[in-house]
Short mmCIF file of C-alpha atoms in Angstrom, two decimals:
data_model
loop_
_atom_site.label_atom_id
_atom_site.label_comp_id
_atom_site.label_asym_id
_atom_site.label_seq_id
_atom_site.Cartn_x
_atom_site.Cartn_y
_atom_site.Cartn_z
CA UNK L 1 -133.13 35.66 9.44
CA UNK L 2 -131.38 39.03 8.90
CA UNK L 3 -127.43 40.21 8.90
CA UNK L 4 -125.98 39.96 12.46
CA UNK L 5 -124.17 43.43 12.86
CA UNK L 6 -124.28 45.99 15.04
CA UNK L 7 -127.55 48.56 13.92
CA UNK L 8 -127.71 51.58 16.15
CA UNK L 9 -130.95 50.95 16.79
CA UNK L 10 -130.38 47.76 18.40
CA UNK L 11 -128.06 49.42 20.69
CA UNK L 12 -130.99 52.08 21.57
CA UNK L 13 -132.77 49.06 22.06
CA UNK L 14 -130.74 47.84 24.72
CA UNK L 15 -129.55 51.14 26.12
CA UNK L 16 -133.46 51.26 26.96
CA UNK L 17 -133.50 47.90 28.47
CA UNK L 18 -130.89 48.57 30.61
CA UNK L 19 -132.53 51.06 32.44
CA UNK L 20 -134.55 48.44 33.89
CA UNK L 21 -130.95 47.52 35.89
CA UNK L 22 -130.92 51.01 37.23
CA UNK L 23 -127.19 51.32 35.63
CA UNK L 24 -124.99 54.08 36.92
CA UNK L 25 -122.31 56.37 36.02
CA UNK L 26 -119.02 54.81 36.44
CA UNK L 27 -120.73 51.61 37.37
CA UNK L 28 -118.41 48.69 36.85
CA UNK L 29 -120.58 45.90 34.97
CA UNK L 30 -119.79 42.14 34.38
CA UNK L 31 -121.14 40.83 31.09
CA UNK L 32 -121.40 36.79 32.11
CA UNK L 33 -121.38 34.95 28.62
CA UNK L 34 -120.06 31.44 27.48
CA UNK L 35 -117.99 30.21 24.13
CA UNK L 36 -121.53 29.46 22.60
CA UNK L 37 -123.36 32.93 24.09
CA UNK L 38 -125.35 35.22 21.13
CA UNK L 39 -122.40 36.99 19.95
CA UNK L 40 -123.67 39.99 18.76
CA UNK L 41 -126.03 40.29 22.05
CA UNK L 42 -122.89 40.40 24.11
CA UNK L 43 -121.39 42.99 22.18
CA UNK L 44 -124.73 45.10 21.80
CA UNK L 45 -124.68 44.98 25.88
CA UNK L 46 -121.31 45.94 25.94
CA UNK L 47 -121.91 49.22 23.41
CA UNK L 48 -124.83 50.02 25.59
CA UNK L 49 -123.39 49.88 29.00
CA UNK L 50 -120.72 51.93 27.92
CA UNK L 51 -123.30 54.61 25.92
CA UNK L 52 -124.75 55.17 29.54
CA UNK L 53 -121.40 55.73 31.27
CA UNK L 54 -120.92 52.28 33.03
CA UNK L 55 -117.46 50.34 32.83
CA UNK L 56 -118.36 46.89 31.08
CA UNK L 57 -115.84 44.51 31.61
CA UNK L 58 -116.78 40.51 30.35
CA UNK L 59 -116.48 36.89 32.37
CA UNK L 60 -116.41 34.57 29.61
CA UNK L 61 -117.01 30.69 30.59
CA UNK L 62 -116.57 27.59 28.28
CA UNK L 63 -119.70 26.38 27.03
CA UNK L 64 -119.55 22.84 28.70
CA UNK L 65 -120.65 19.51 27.18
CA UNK L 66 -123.84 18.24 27.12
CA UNK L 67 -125.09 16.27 29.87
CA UNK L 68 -126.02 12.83 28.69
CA UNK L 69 -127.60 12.56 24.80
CA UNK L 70 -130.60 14.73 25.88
CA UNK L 71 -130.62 18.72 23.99
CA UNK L 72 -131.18 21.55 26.96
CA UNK L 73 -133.42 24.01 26.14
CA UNK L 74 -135.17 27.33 27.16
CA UNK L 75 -134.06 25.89 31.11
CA UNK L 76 -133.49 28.90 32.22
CA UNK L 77 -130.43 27.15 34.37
CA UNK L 78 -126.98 27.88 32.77
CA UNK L 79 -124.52 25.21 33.32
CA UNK L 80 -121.72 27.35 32.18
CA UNK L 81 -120.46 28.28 35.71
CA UNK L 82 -121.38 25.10 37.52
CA UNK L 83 -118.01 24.10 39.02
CA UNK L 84 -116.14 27.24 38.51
CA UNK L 85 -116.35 28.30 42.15
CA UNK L 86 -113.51 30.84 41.98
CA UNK L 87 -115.77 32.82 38.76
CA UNK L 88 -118.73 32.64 40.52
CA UNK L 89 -116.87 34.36 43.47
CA UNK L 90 -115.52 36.95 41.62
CA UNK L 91 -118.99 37.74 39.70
CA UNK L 92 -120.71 37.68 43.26
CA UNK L 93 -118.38 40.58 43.91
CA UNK L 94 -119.88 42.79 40.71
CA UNK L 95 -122.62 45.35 41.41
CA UNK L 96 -124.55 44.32 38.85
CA UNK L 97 -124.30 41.38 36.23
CA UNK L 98 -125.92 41.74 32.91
CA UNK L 99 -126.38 37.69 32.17
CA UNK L 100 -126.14 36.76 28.29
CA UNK L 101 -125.32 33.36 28.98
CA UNK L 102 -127.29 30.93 26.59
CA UNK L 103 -130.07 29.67 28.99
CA UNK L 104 -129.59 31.69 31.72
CA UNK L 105 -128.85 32.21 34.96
CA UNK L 106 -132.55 32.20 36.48
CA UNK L 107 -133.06 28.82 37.98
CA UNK L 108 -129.13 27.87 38.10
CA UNK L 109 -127.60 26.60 41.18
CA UNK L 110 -125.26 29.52 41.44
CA UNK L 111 -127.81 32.01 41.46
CA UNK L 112 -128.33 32.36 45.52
CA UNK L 113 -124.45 32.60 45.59
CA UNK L 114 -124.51 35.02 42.68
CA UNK L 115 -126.78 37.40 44.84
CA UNK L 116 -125.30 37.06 48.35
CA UNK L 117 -123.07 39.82 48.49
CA UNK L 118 -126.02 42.18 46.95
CA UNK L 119 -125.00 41.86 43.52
CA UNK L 120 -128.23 42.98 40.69
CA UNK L 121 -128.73 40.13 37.95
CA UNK L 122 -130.30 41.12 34.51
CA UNK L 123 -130.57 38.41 32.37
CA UNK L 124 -130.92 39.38 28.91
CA UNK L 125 -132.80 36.68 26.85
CA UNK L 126 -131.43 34.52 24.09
CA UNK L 127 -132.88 36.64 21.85
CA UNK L 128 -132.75 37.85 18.24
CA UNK L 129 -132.12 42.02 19.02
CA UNK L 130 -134.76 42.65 17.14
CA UNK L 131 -137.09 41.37 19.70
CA UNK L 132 -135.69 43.94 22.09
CA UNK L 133 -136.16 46.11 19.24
CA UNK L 134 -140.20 45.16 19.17
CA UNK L 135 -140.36 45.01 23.19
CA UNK L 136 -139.34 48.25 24.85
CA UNK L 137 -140.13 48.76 28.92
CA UNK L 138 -143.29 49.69 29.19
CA UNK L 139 -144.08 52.90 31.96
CA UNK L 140 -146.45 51.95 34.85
CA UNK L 141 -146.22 47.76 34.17
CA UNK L 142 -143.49 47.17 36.72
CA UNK L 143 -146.45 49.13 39.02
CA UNK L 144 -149.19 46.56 37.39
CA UNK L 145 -146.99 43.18 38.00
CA UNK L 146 -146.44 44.26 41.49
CA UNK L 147 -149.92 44.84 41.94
CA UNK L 148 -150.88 40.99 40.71
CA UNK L 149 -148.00 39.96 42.51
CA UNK L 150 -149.64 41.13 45.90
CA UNK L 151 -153.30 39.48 44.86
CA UNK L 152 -151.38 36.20 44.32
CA UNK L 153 -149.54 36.71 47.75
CA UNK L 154 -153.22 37.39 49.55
CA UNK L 155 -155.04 34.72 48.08
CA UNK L 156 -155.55 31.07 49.07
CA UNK L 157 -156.50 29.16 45.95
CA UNK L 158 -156.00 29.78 42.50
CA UNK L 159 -158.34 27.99 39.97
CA UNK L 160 -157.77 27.93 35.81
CA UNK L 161 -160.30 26.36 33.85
CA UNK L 162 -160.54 26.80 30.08
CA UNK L 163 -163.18 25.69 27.55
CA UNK L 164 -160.97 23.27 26.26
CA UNK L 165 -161.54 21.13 29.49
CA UNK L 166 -158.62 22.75 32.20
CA UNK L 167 -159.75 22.73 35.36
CA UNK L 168 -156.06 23.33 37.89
CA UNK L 169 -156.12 24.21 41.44
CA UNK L 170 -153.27 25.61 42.90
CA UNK L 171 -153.66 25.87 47.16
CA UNK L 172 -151.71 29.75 47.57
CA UNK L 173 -151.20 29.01 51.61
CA UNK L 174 -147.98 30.34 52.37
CA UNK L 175 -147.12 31.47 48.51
CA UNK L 176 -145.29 34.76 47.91
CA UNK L 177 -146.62 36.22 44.39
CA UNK L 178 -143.76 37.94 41.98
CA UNK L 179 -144.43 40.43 39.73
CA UNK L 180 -142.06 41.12 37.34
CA UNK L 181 -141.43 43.25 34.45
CA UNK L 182 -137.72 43.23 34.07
CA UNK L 183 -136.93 45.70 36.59
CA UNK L 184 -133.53 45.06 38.87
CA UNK L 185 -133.45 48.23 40.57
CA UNK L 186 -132.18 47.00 44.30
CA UNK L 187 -129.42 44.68 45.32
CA UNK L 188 -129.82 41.60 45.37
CA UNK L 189 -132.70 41.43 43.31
CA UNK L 190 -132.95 39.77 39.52
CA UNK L 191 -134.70 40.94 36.37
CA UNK L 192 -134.81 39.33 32.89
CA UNK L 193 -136.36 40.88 29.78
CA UNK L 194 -138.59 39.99 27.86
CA UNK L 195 -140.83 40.16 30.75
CA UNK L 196 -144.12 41.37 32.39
CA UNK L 197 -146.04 38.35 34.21
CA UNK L 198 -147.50 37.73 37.51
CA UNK L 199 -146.27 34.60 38.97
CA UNK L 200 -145.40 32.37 41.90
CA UNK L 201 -143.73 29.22 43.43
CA UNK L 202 -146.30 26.70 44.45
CA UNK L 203 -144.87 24.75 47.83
CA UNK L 204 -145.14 21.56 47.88
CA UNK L 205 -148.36 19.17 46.87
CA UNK L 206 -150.41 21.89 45.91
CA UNK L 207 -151.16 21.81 42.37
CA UNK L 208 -153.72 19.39 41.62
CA UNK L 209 -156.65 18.79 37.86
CA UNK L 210 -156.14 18.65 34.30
CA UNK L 211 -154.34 21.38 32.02
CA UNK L 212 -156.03 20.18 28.18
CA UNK L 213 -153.81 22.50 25.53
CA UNK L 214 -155.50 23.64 22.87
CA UNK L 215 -154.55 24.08 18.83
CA UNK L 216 -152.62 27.91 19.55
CA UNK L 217 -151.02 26.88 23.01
CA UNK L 218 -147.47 27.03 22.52
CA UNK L 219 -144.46 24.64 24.05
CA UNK L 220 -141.75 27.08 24.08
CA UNK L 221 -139.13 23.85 25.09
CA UNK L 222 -139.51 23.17 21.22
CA UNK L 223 -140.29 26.33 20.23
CA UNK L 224 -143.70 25.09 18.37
CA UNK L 225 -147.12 25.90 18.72
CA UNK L 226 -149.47 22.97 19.86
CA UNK L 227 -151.30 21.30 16.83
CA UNK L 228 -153.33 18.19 18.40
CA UNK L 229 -154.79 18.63 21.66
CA UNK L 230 -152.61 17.77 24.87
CA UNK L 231 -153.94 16.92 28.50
CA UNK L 232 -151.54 16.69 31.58
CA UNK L 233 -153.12 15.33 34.74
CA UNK L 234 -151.32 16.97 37.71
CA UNK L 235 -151.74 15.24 41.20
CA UNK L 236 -149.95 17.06 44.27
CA UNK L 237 -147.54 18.77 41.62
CA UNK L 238 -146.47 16.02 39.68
CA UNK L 239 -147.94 15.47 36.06
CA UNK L 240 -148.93 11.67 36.00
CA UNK L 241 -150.20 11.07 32.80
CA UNK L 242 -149.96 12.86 29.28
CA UNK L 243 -152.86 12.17 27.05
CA UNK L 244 -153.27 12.72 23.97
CA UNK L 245 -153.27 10.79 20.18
CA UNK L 246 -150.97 13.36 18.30
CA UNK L 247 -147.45 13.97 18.20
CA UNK L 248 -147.38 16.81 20.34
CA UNK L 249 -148.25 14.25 23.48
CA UNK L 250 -145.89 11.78 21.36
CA UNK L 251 -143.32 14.61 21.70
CA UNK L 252 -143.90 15.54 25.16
CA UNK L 253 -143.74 11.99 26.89
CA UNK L 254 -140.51 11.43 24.92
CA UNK L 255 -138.90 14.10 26.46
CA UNK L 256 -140.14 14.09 29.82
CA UNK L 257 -139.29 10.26 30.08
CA UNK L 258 -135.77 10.91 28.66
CA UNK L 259 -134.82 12.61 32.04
CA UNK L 260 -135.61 9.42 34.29
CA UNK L 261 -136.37 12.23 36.81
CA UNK L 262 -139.14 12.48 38.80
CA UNK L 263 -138.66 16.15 39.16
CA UNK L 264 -138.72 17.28 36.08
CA UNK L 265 -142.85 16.51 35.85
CA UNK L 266 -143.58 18.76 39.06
CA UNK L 267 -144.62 22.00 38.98
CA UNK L 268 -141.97 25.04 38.50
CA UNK L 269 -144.18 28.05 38.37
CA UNK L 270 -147.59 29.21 37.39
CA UNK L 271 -149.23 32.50 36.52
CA UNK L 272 -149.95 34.84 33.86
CA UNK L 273 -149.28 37.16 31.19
CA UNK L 274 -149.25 41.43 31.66
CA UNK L 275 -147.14 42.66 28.84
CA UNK L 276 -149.37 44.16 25.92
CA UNK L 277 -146.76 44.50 23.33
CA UNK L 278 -145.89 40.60 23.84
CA UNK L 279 -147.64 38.55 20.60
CA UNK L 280 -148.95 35.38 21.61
CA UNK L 281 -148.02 34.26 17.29
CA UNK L 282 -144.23 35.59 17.74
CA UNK L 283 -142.88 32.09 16.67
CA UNK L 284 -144.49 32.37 13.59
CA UNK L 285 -142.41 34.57 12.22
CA UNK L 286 -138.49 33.82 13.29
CA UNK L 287 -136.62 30.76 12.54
CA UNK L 288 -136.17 28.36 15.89
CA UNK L 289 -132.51 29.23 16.24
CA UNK L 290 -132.87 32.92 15.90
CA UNK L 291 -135.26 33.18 19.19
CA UNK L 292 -135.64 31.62 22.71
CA UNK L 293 -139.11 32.26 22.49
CA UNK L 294 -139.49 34.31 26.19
CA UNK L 295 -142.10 36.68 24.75
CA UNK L 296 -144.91 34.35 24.54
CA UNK L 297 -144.44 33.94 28.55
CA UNK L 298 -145.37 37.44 29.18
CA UNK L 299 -147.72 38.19 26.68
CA UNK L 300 -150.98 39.90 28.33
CA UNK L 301 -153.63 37.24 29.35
CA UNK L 302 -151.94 33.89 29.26
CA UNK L 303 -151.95 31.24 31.80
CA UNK L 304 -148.05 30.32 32.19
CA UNK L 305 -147.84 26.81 33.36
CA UNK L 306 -143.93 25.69 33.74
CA UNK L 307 -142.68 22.64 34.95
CA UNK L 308 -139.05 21.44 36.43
CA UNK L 309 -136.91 23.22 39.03
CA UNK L 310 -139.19 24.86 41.82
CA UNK L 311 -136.74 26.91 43.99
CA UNK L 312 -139.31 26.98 46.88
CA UNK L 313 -140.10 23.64 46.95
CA UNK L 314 -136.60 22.40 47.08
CA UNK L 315 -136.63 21.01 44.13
CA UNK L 316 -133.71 21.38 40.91
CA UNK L 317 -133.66 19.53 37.52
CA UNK L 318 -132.23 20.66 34.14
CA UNK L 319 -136.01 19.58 32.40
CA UNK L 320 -137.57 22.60 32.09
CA UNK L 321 -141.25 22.96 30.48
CA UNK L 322 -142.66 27.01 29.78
CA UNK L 323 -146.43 26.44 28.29
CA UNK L 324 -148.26 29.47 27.89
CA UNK L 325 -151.85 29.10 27.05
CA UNK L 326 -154.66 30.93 25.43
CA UNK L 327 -158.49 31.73 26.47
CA UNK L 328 -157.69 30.49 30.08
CA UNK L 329 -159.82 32.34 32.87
CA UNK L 330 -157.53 32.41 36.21
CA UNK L 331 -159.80 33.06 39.67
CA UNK L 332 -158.14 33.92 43.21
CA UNK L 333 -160.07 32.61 46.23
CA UNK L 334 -163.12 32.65 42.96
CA UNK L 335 -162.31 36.29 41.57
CA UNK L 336 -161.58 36.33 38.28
CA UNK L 337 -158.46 37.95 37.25
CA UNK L 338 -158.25 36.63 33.71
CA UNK L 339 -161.47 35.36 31.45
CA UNK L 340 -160.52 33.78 29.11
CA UNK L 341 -157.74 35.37 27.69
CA UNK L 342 -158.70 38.92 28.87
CA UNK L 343 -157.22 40.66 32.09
CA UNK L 344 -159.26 42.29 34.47
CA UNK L 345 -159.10 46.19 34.55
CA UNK L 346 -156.93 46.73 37.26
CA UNK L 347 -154.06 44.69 35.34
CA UNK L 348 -153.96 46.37 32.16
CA UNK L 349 -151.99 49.08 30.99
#
């Protein structure tokens, strides 16, 4: 879509981003990146980290082959450093890692290793730069996340209906929320950008109804918007049937069944959207390979649905489903905290 060089503002862009990482003086930062990585994203973080006074220096791992005939996308679990034990040492080591890897490092296998030794993560999207451009941090909405985090963590149930015919519960027993809006401030802890949502780890069988997506609802796995209505029948986590007479559903059972893995049709995570400078139409106007599409996770009001690897519930698969949808009302123990589509007052910013 445009020229890919190095603007100044782009490195503003990041330089402001960064922040969210807490970077310091003298820090010395690893830039984790494969053969196939954004280019000019790893070279805007490394202008950046060295415009604040840190000491960049890169870990650069061979994007690896495909596993099997089926295309990997918006996972959020990196396979670049699977196997490459002595790396994956050597990053643990780093203060902070500034992940530009293509999918991720979020839900990889190497992340608890990764974070051991009290290493930060920021993951940095697989994103056009002008998106960072568009999404800047946001004052107070690390404060607001937090603060839905904790109503998720004190809950029991969490209910989502929708006019479109949704009607999830998710039992909360047990369930720590997460509120994040990029920040990675403390060791061990991980941020990502773009961010701002509420969300949380269902254990296991406790997602149960019908999710219907509606003509808006996006798939962010195939970076499309839904067209022809979709319903997924969830029954103690595990979606059981996908209905639906248009090619979205067509699309959707193809590439679930593809996997032959049970795993990849239980629930990852659930929750909603809290950044206001998110757009839910984003897609609309950026070609599929110039965007990973992470925006329309966070943007304010949307119930995030995501299937495949579920940390907390012990459970790891390389399918990975984001589905934010639209005009959803989200209740905790029967409190609304979203109608439809709107946040309550205490979430907005």
């Amino acid at each position: 879509m445009h020229v890919d060089r190095i603007e100044p503002k782009w490195v503003d862009a990041l330089v402001e981003t960064l922040a969210l990482a807490a970077v310091r003086q003298g820090e010395e930062v690893a830039i984790a990146s494969e053969t196939q990585s954004r280019r000019i994203l790893v070279e805007l973080a490394e202008q950046a980290l060295s415009r604040m006074g840190a000491k960049p220096y890169h870990v650069v791992a061979l994007t690896p082959r495909t596993p099997g005939a089926i295309a990997l996308r918006s996972t959020g679990t990196s396979l670049a450093y699977r196997g490459l034990d002595a790396a994956v040492r050597g990053l643990a080591e780093a203060s902070l890692i500034v992940d530009c890897t293509v999918e991720g490092l979020l839900h990889s296998q190497e992340r608890a290793q990764l974070l051991s030794k009290g290493a930060r993560i920021f993951m940095l999207s697989d994103e056009h730069p002008e998106v960072f451009e568009r999404l800047r941090p946001i004052e107070g909405l690390q404060g607001l996340c937090e603060h839905g985090a904790q109503l998720i963590t004190d809950a029991k149930r969490m209910r989502v209906t929708s006019a479109a015919g949704s009607d999830l519960e998710v039992n909360l027993e047990g369930v720590q929320g997460r509120g994040s809006a990029g920040v990675a401030d403390q060791p061990g802890r991980m941020g990502y950008w773009p961010a701002g949502m509420c969300i949380c780890n269902p254990g296991r069988a406790s997602v149960n109804g019908q999710l219907v997506f509606a003509p808006g609802d996006a798939n962010l796995t195939f970076k499309r918007y839904i067209e022809t209505p979709v319903t997924l029948v969830v029954e103690d986590d595990y979606v059981v049937r996908i209905e639906g007479q248009g090619l979205d559903a067509e699309l959707m059972r193809s590439y679930f069944a593809a996997w032959n893995d049970r795993g990849a049709y239980a629930v990852s995570h659930v929750g909603w959207g809290m950044n206001p400078a998110a757009r839910w139409d984003a897609l609309t106007m950026y070609d599929r390979g110039d965007v990973n599409g992470t925006e329309l996770r966070a943007f304010a009001g949307n119930f995030l649905y995501s299937t495949g690897a579920n940390e907390s519930a012990g459970r790891f698969t390389a399918c990975h489903f984001d589905l934010p949808m639209r005009n959803c009302t989200i209740e905790l123990d029967g409190e609304p905290v979203v109608t439809a589509g709107s946040l309550r007052d205490d979430l907005r910013s």
